[in-house]
Amino acid sequence: MDPLLSLGAGLLLLALWVRHKGLEYLLVHHRWVFVCLFLLPLSVLFDIYYQLRAWAVWRLHSAPQQHGQRVRHIQAQVQEWKNEGGKTYMCTGRPGWLTVSLRVGKYKKTHKNIVINLMGILEVDIERQVVRVEPLVTMGQLTAHLNPMGWTLPVVPELDDLTVGGLIMGTGIESSSHIYGLFQHTCLAYELVLGDGSLVRCTPTENSDLFYAVPWSCGTLGFLVAAEIKIIPAKKYVKLHYKPVRGLEKICEKFTEESKKKENNFVEGLVYSLEEAVIMTGVFTDEAEDSQINRISNYYKPWFFKHAEKYLKANQTGIEYIPSRHYYHRHTRSIFWELQDIIPFGNNPVFRYLFGWMVPPKISLLKLTQGEAIRKLYEQHHVVQDMLVPMKSLEKSISTFHSDLNVYPLWLCPFILPNNPGMVHPKGDEMELYVDIGAYGEPKTKQFEARESMRQMEKFVRNVHGFQMLYADCYMNREEFWDMFDGSLYHKLREQMNCKNAFPEVYDKICKAARH
């Protein structure tokens, strides 16, 4: 009974302290208390629920059988909106807090919400090397399904909870993108319910304009109901080579050199300061030396970005064999490095061994419980941005990130950008090597002011012919936005398909200057 009495006394003291200070004070200044006591257990329950649901759908084979019925239900909702006079725009009925994006979508309260309950894997066609899925299937769900079959996606964006629909309507990237491009470039077909209620299939040869306009459109051309994605053979391990590099010029030279090598299945860089980085290259393999196997995603293991930093501090190279699925989700437990700001002691060995199995808290639950005070605090003193810039501008870009933000680590992920139609393509006539620079954390630069600093960063990205990922806060005005993105095909289709009365323009949906 003594431990129970001690626990009860501790909880009573905590309750009294919270009552004295106020819940808002706790959430803002000691958020880890709320996260550890409430959100981590809730996140575990969320995971159990979705895993059981996915298992039940798979065992009953209900997703393929009920897919047509669910699509017809979506069409019926669109028809109902038309019968009511189409007085407001339509949007998906999925609550804004359930998305991985940190942006708060207030439009959900004023638009007609269309319920889209499509969360199943429909078919794995080994002969065609294609998987057909519904839009709310997650990356964690897909890798768990495909990897035991000996298959994988060419591009597996990092976090478990990222959905296929979000990665198509927005974008997605991973350390294999220097070979395969962005997530959209691995997709072979989309099926959409349009603003008139019709069901359309589009591919590079069938309704091709729509196929190329859908990525980055953020659900403003129609409702995605299924997608066909290329799959490739998987191997058991990724043989990962860690190489510390010092000096900005050498970092950029080495990273560019490795990104151009097609024999590298994976290329990634973690920049820990303006002059220090670890560049990692990986290749698939079925053979591994037992002494060098690192199951990095086990709950008690160090966070991956901290593990990689050890090679920098020791100033030595290293080789490890990481199980493929562990590699795909290597940054999930620490949400890259965001979790260190939420649970400062989260990488402590004691915490990892006792509570690491509950990590990470669901981003959706963090959003749901953040409150207005934390939201404003994050908006003014926290950055979550991915900027896609030409590889030839990497050195200049890192210097600009350093002077304008001074956020470390920075994530470097190379990708090939083909000259396809649509909102995002190189300025020239040929494909070009780009790099995603991810900045996640609290800016250390003294003159940081969220709106002005980010507008300055956005201007730099436009000047080097780069792009900003649209999941993040965007401060551009309409003219600046369409200077960054090519809207010619997008606007043409919105006119042809009468989208203007059915869906908001993508700018009005995602940019802070337009949102109310």
XYZ file of C-alpha atoms in Angstrom, residues 45-476:
432
model
C -5.039 3.992 -26.953
C -5.309 5.786 -30.308
C -2.659 3.495 -31.772
C -4.349 0.365 -30.418
C -7.698 1.444 -31.867
C -6.334 2.161 -35.353
C -4.228 -1.013 -35.400
C -7.229 -3.125 -34.412
C -9.333 -1.398 -37.023
C -6.731 -1.979 -39.748
C -6.423 -5.633 -38.681
C -10.204 -6.113 -38.735
C -10.511 -4.511 -42.169
C -7.717 -6.750 -43.468
C -9.147 -9.946 -41.922
C -12.684 -9.246 -43.145
C -11.441 -7.934 -46.500
C -14.063 -5.214 -46.051
C -12.167 -2.273 -47.579
C -12.313 -3.550 -51.201
C -15.882 -4.816 -50.772
C -17.246 -1.597 -49.280
C -15.112 0.871 -51.246
C -17.691 1.412 -53.989
C -20.460 1.924 -51.452
C -18.397 4.493 -49.531
C -17.552 6.378 -52.722
C -21.251 6.498 -53.634
C -21.950 7.930 -50.182
C -19.453 10.728 -50.901
C -21.125 11.369 -54.249
C -24.509 11.511 -52.509
C -23.200 14.142 -50.076
C -21.939 16.257 -52.983
C -25.317 15.905 -54.683
C -27.024 16.997 -51.465
C -24.770 20.083 -51.392
C -25.828 20.866 -54.979
C -29.520 20.403 -54.130
C -29.122 22.849 -51.240
C -27.889 25.457 -53.700
C -24.134 25.108 -53.147
C -24.116 28.130 -50.860
C -20.723 27.414 -49.265
C -17.510 25.726 -50.335
C -17.006 22.037 -49.647
C -14.150 20.421 -47.720
C -13.413 17.038 -46.174
C -15.173 16.370 -42.896
C -12.025 15.146 -41.176
C -11.457 17.362 -38.088
C -8.550 19.793 -38.500
C -6.858 18.544 -35.336
C -6.500 15.043 -36.824
C -4.108 16.227 -39.547
C -0.326 16.163 -39.093
C 0.001 19.783 -40.246
C 0.410 22.236 -37.376
C -1.733 24.785 -39.213
C -5.211 25.400 -37.784
C -7.802 25.169 -40.579
C -10.689 27.392 -39.495
C -12.486 26.885 -42.806
C -13.874 23.589 -41.468
C -16.378 25.592 -39.408
C -17.858 27.475 -42.364
C -17.604 25.011 -45.276
C -19.836 22.058 -46.089
C -18.090 19.059 -44.507
C -18.090 15.926 -46.677
C -17.490 12.786 -44.620
C -14.790 10.625 -46.223
C -14.293 7.398 -44.302
C -11.732 5.761 -46.586
C -8.920 4.144 -44.573
C -8.208 0.804 -46.225
C -5.631 -0.878 -48.449
C -7.633 -2.050 -51.458
C -5.234 -4.200 -53.456
C -1.589 -5.195 -53.810
C -0.916 -6.168 -57.420
C 2.479 -7.894 -57.446
C 2.411 -8.481 -61.194
C 1.940 -4.773 -61.984
C 3.971 -3.719 -58.914
C 1.186 -1.416 -57.743
C -0.682 -0.890 -54.477
C -4.159 0.658 -54.607
C -5.183 2.450 -51.424
C -7.757 4.781 -49.960
C -6.661 8.326 -49.016
C -6.580 7.957 -45.219
C -4.178 5.007 -45.246
C -1.067 6.007 -43.277
C 2.599 5.403 -43.969
C 2.880 3.261 -40.835
C -0.062 1.166 -42.004
C 1.390 0.744 -45.498
C 4.897 -0.276 -44.451
C 3.490 -2.726 -41.901
C 1.409 -4.292 -44.681
C 3.956 -4.281 -47.521
C 7.286 -5.008 -45.822
C 6.394 -8.552 -44.636
C 5.376 -9.286 -48.246
C 8.831 -8.229 -49.442
C 7.668 -4.942 -50.983
C 7.833 -1.258 -50.149
C 7.015 2.163 -51.541
C 9.804 3.902 -53.469
C 9.301 6.985 -51.263
C 8.174 6.471 -47.640
C 7.730 9.890 -45.975
C 8.983 9.720 -42.448
C 6.203 10.021 -39.862
C 3.871 7.058 -39.242
C 0.670 9.123 -39.259
C 1.167 10.840 -42.630
C -1.680 9.819 -44.948
C -1.620 9.025 -48.647
C -4.194 11.738 -49.299
C -2.174 14.364 -47.473
C 1.003 13.375 -49.289
C -0.713 13.599 -52.691
C -2.763 16.734 -52.131
C 0.215 18.309 -50.362
C 3.561 16.629 -50.870
C 5.929 14.095 -49.362
C 9.638 13.365 -49.497
C 12.177 10.879 -48.147
C 15.857 10.076 -48.443
C 15.197 7.946 -51.563
C 13.753 10.961 -53.411
C 17.034 11.691 -55.201
C 16.120 8.639 -57.305
C 12.313 8.624 -57.348
C 11.328 12.268 -56.816
C 8.565 13.438 -54.499
C 5.757 11.142 -53.307
C 3.522 12.377 -56.151
C 6.057 11.145 -58.710
C 5.583 7.547 -57.523
C 1.804 7.683 -58.046
C 0.338 6.105 -61.167
C -3.357 6.989 -60.922
C -5.837 9.002 -58.865
C -9.583 8.549 -58.456
C -11.550 11.637 -57.481
C -15.109 12.747 -56.839
C -15.431 16.139 -58.501
C -17.519 19.151 -57.549
C -20.395 17.945 -59.733
C -20.462 14.552 -57.993
C -18.913 12.584 -60.850
C -16.216 9.946 -60.275
C -13.122 10.386 -62.447
C -9.933 8.361 -62.855
C -6.812 10.142 -64.071
C -3.362 8.908 -65.129
C -0.491 10.370 -67.170
C -2.386 9.287 -70.313
C -6.050 9.508 -69.191
C -7.339 12.904 -68.015
C -3.662 13.823 -67.814
C -4.210 17.517 -67.045
C -6.091 16.575 -63.878
C -3.454 13.973 -62.972
C -0.681 16.595 -62.993
C -2.787 19.311 -61.338
C -3.884 17.278 -58.292
C -0.549 17.315 -56.357
C -0.176 20.447 -54.187
C -3.826 21.398 -54.839
C -4.799 20.691 -51.193
C -8.200 19.256 -52.065
C -9.384 22.222 -54.146
C -10.040 20.292 -57.377
C -11.971 17.335 -55.969
C -12.105 14.667 -53.271
C -9.466 11.938 -53.574
C -11.050 8.521 -53.038
C -8.258 6.165 -54.191
C -4.708 6.172 -55.519
C -2.457 3.682 -57.252
C 1.174 3.857 -56.135
C 4.223 2.092 -57.507
C 5.867 -0.507 -55.238
C 9.387 -1.926 -55.426
C 11.065 -5.020 -53.916
C 12.273 -4.463 -50.358
C 15.238 -5.969 -48.566
C 15.675 -6.716 -44.886
C 18.190 -4.037 -43.990
C 19.548 -0.649 -44.926
C 23.331 -0.574 -44.683
C 23.836 2.975 -43.409
C 27.129 4.844 -43.590
C 27.620 7.841 -41.264
C 30.153 10.472 -42.251
C 30.813 13.639 -40.188
C 31.765 16.657 -42.306
C 33.045 20.061 -41.169
C 33.031 23.345 -43.049
C 29.960 24.612 -44.914
C 31.560 24.390 -48.350
C 32.675 20.793 -47.749
C 29.257 19.865 -46.352
C 27.530 21.115 -49.504
C 30.092 19.499 -51.818
C 29.854 16.105 -50.118
C 26.071 16.165 -49.892
C 25.714 17.122 -53.562
C 28.215 14.446 -54.598
C 26.386 11.675 -52.701
C 22.973 12.874 -53.928
C 24.046 12.392 -57.539
C 25.080 8.758 -56.977
C 22.267 6.458 -58.070
C 23.960 3.536 -56.314
C 22.959 5.190 -53.027
C 19.424 4.044 -52.241
C 19.189 6.674 -49.508
C 20.879 10.034 -48.870
C 20.230 12.305 -45.878
C 22.043 15.110 -44.086
C 21.688 16.429 -40.538
C 23.284 19.858 -40.093
C 24.064 20.516 -36.421
C 25.627 23.978 -36.868
C 26.698 26.224 -39.722
C 29.963 24.276 -39.982
C 29.061 20.760 -38.780
C 26.982 17.985 -40.301
C 26.591 14.234 -40.560
C 25.876 12.934 -44.052
C 24.304 9.497 -44.258
C 24.107 7.204 -47.269
C 22.363 3.856 -47.343
C 21.907 0.835 -49.570
C 19.422 -2.029 -49.369
C 20.824 -5.420 -48.382
C 19.607 -8.796 -47.179
C 22.888 -9.630 -45.454
C 24.048 -8.056 -42.198
C 26.746 -8.520 -39.611
C 24.985 -9.314 -36.334
C 27.307 -7.103 -34.295
C 26.422 -4.070 -36.438
C 22.618 -4.447 -36.530
C 20.888 -1.475 -34.892
C 17.133 -1.703 -34.380
C 16.975 2.052 -33.979
C 13.193 2.283 -33.638
C 13.015 0.107 -30.513
C 11.463 2.215 -27.776
C 14.543 2.162 -25.521
C 16.965 3.256 -28.244
C 18.395 6.812 -28.407
C 16.580 9.214 -30.696
C 18.026 8.920 -34.173
C 19.263 12.503 -34.554
C 21.097 12.170 -31.213
C 22.515 8.828 -32.257
C 23.850 10.302 -35.525
C 25.375 13.228 -33.629
C 27.638 10.811 -31.749
C 29.629 10.261 -34.942
C 30.128 14.012 -35.231
C 31.277 14.371 -31.620
C 33.630 11.402 -31.961
C 34.761 12.668 -35.379
C 34.578 9.188 -36.854
C 32.693 7.420 -39.608
C 30.527 4.399 -38.955
C 28.475 1.661 -40.584
C 25.297 0.070 -39.248
C 22.653 -2.307 -40.554
C 19.193 -0.992 -39.742
C 16.064 -3.111 -40.384
C 14.251 -1.475 -43.294
C 11.067 -0.526 -41.456
C 13.096 0.852 -38.560
C 14.989 3.001 -41.042
C 11.826 4.285 -42.723
C 10.468 5.525 -39.403
C 13.768 6.488 -37.748
C 12.640 10.041 -36.896
C 9.119 9.099 -35.781
C 9.751 8.593 -32.053
C 11.275 12.051 -31.603
C 9.091 13.712 -34.309
C 12.436 14.561 -35.915
C 13.686 16.686 -32.966
C 10.471 18.458 -32.000
C 9.863 16.218 -28.994
C 12.900 17.603 -27.150
C 11.030 20.923 -26.826
C 7.941 19.167 -25.459
C 9.613 16.564 -23.209
C 13.122 17.965 -22.507
C 14.261 14.740 -20.803
C 12.669 12.444 -23.400
C 16.009 11.053 -24.625
C 17.217 10.279 -21.110
C 17.904 6.514 -20.839
C 15.723 6.171 -17.729
C 12.755 7.812 -19.438
C 13.278 5.782 -22.612
C 13.368 2.441 -20.792
C 10.380 3.226 -18.546
C 8.119 5.235 -20.838
C 9.665 5.174 -24.319
C 7.095 2.588 -25.459
C 4.427 5.329 -25.256
C 6.395 7.826 -27.364
C 5.635 9.830 -29.443
C 2.462 11.637 -28.445
C 0.057 11.945 -31.363
C 0.525 15.245 -33.201
C -3.252 15.385 -33.570
C -3.694 15.240 -29.775
C -1.008 17.870 -29.270
C -2.962 20.135 -31.623
C -6.297 19.360 -29.998
C -5.051 20.291 -26.517
C -2.670 23.139 -27.291
C -5.101 25.995 -26.600
C -4.894 29.543 -27.904
C -1.991 30.562 -25.639
C 0.293 27.745 -26.852
C -0.795 28.230 -30.458
C 0.221 31.904 -30.344
C 3.440 31.028 -28.523
C 4.337 28.488 -31.198
C 3.395 30.866 -33.979
C 5.655 33.623 -32.687
C 8.563 31.614 -31.258
C 8.632 28.333 -33.137
C 9.341 27.342 -36.720
C 8.198 24.259 -38.631
C 9.119 24.784 -42.284
C 10.339 22.806 -45.268
C 11.823 24.808 -48.132
C 12.627 23.077 -51.424
C 15.506 24.764 -53.233
C 17.774 23.856 -56.176
C 20.814 21.883 -55.045
C 23.058 24.515 -56.668
C 21.707 27.021 -54.093
C 22.346 24.799 -51.054
C 25.285 26.702 -49.574
C 23.562 30.060 -49.971
C 20.353 28.581 -48.542
C 21.973 27.163 -45.382
C 23.666 30.532 -44.779
C 20.294 32.267 -45.138
C 18.610 29.804 -42.774
C 21.407 30.471 -40.284
C 21.142 34.274 -40.429
C 17.328 34.471 -40.553
C 16.391 31.589 -38.221
C 19.430 29.961 -36.583
C 17.518 26.715 -35.970
C 19.466 23.457 -35.637
C 19.545 20.655 -36.580
C 18.539 21.272 -40.184
C 17.284 18.313 -42.211
C 18.675 17.911 -45.730
C 16.894 15.586 -48.142
C 17.746 15.569 -51.863
C 15.168 14.946 -54.575
C 14.961 14.933 -58.320
C 12.300 17.270 -59.711
C 11.055 16.284 -63.189
C 9.766 18.881 -65.618
C 6.146 17.706 -65.442
C 3.137 20.013 -65.771
C 1.583 21.249 -62.534
C 2.253 23.671 -59.714
C 5.813 22.529 -58.952
C 8.503 21.952 -61.560
C 11.960 23.352 -62.401
C 12.218 26.679 -64.174
C 14.142 25.108 -67.058
C 13.116 22.479 -69.594
C 14.845 19.534 -67.892
C 14.623 17.738 -64.554
C 16.783 19.225 -61.814
C 18.268 18.103 -58.500
C 16.672 19.907 -55.543
C 17.033 19.638 -51.781
C 14.488 19.926 -48.980
C 15.816 21.998 -46.067
C 13.715 21.305 -42.980
C 13.832 23.692 -40.009
C 11.952 22.567 -36.910
C 12.408 24.303 -33.563
C 12.877 27.600 -31.766
C 14.808 30.248 -33.736
C 17.868 31.493 -31.880
C 18.442 34.595 -34.007
C 17.822 37.732 -31.914
C 15.872 39.644 -34.547
C 13.376 36.831 -35.258
C 9.804 38.015 -35.733
C 7.508 35.352 -37.129
C 5.755 37.222 -39.928
C 8.594 39.423 -41.153
C 11.288 36.764 -40.783
C 9.277 34.171 -42.663
C 8.328 36.631 -45.404
C 12.023 37.346 -45.827
C 12.724 33.612 -46.031
C 9.895 33.088 -48.538
C 11.288 35.887 -50.716
C 14.701 34.207 -50.732
C 13.147 30.885 -51.751
C 11.239 32.541 -54.585
C 14.416 34.254 -55.788
C 16.282 30.942 -56.113
C 13.264 29.337 -57.842
C 12.364 27.189 -54.870
C 9.098 26.150 -53.222
C 7.593 26.128 -49.740
C 5.771 23.056 -48.457
C 2.151 24.014 -47.904
C 1.562 22.163 -44.618
C 3.380 25.005 -42.830
C 2.493 28.627 -42.106
C 2.691 30.658 -45.324
C 2.834 34.461 -45.168
C 2.933 35.318 -48.896
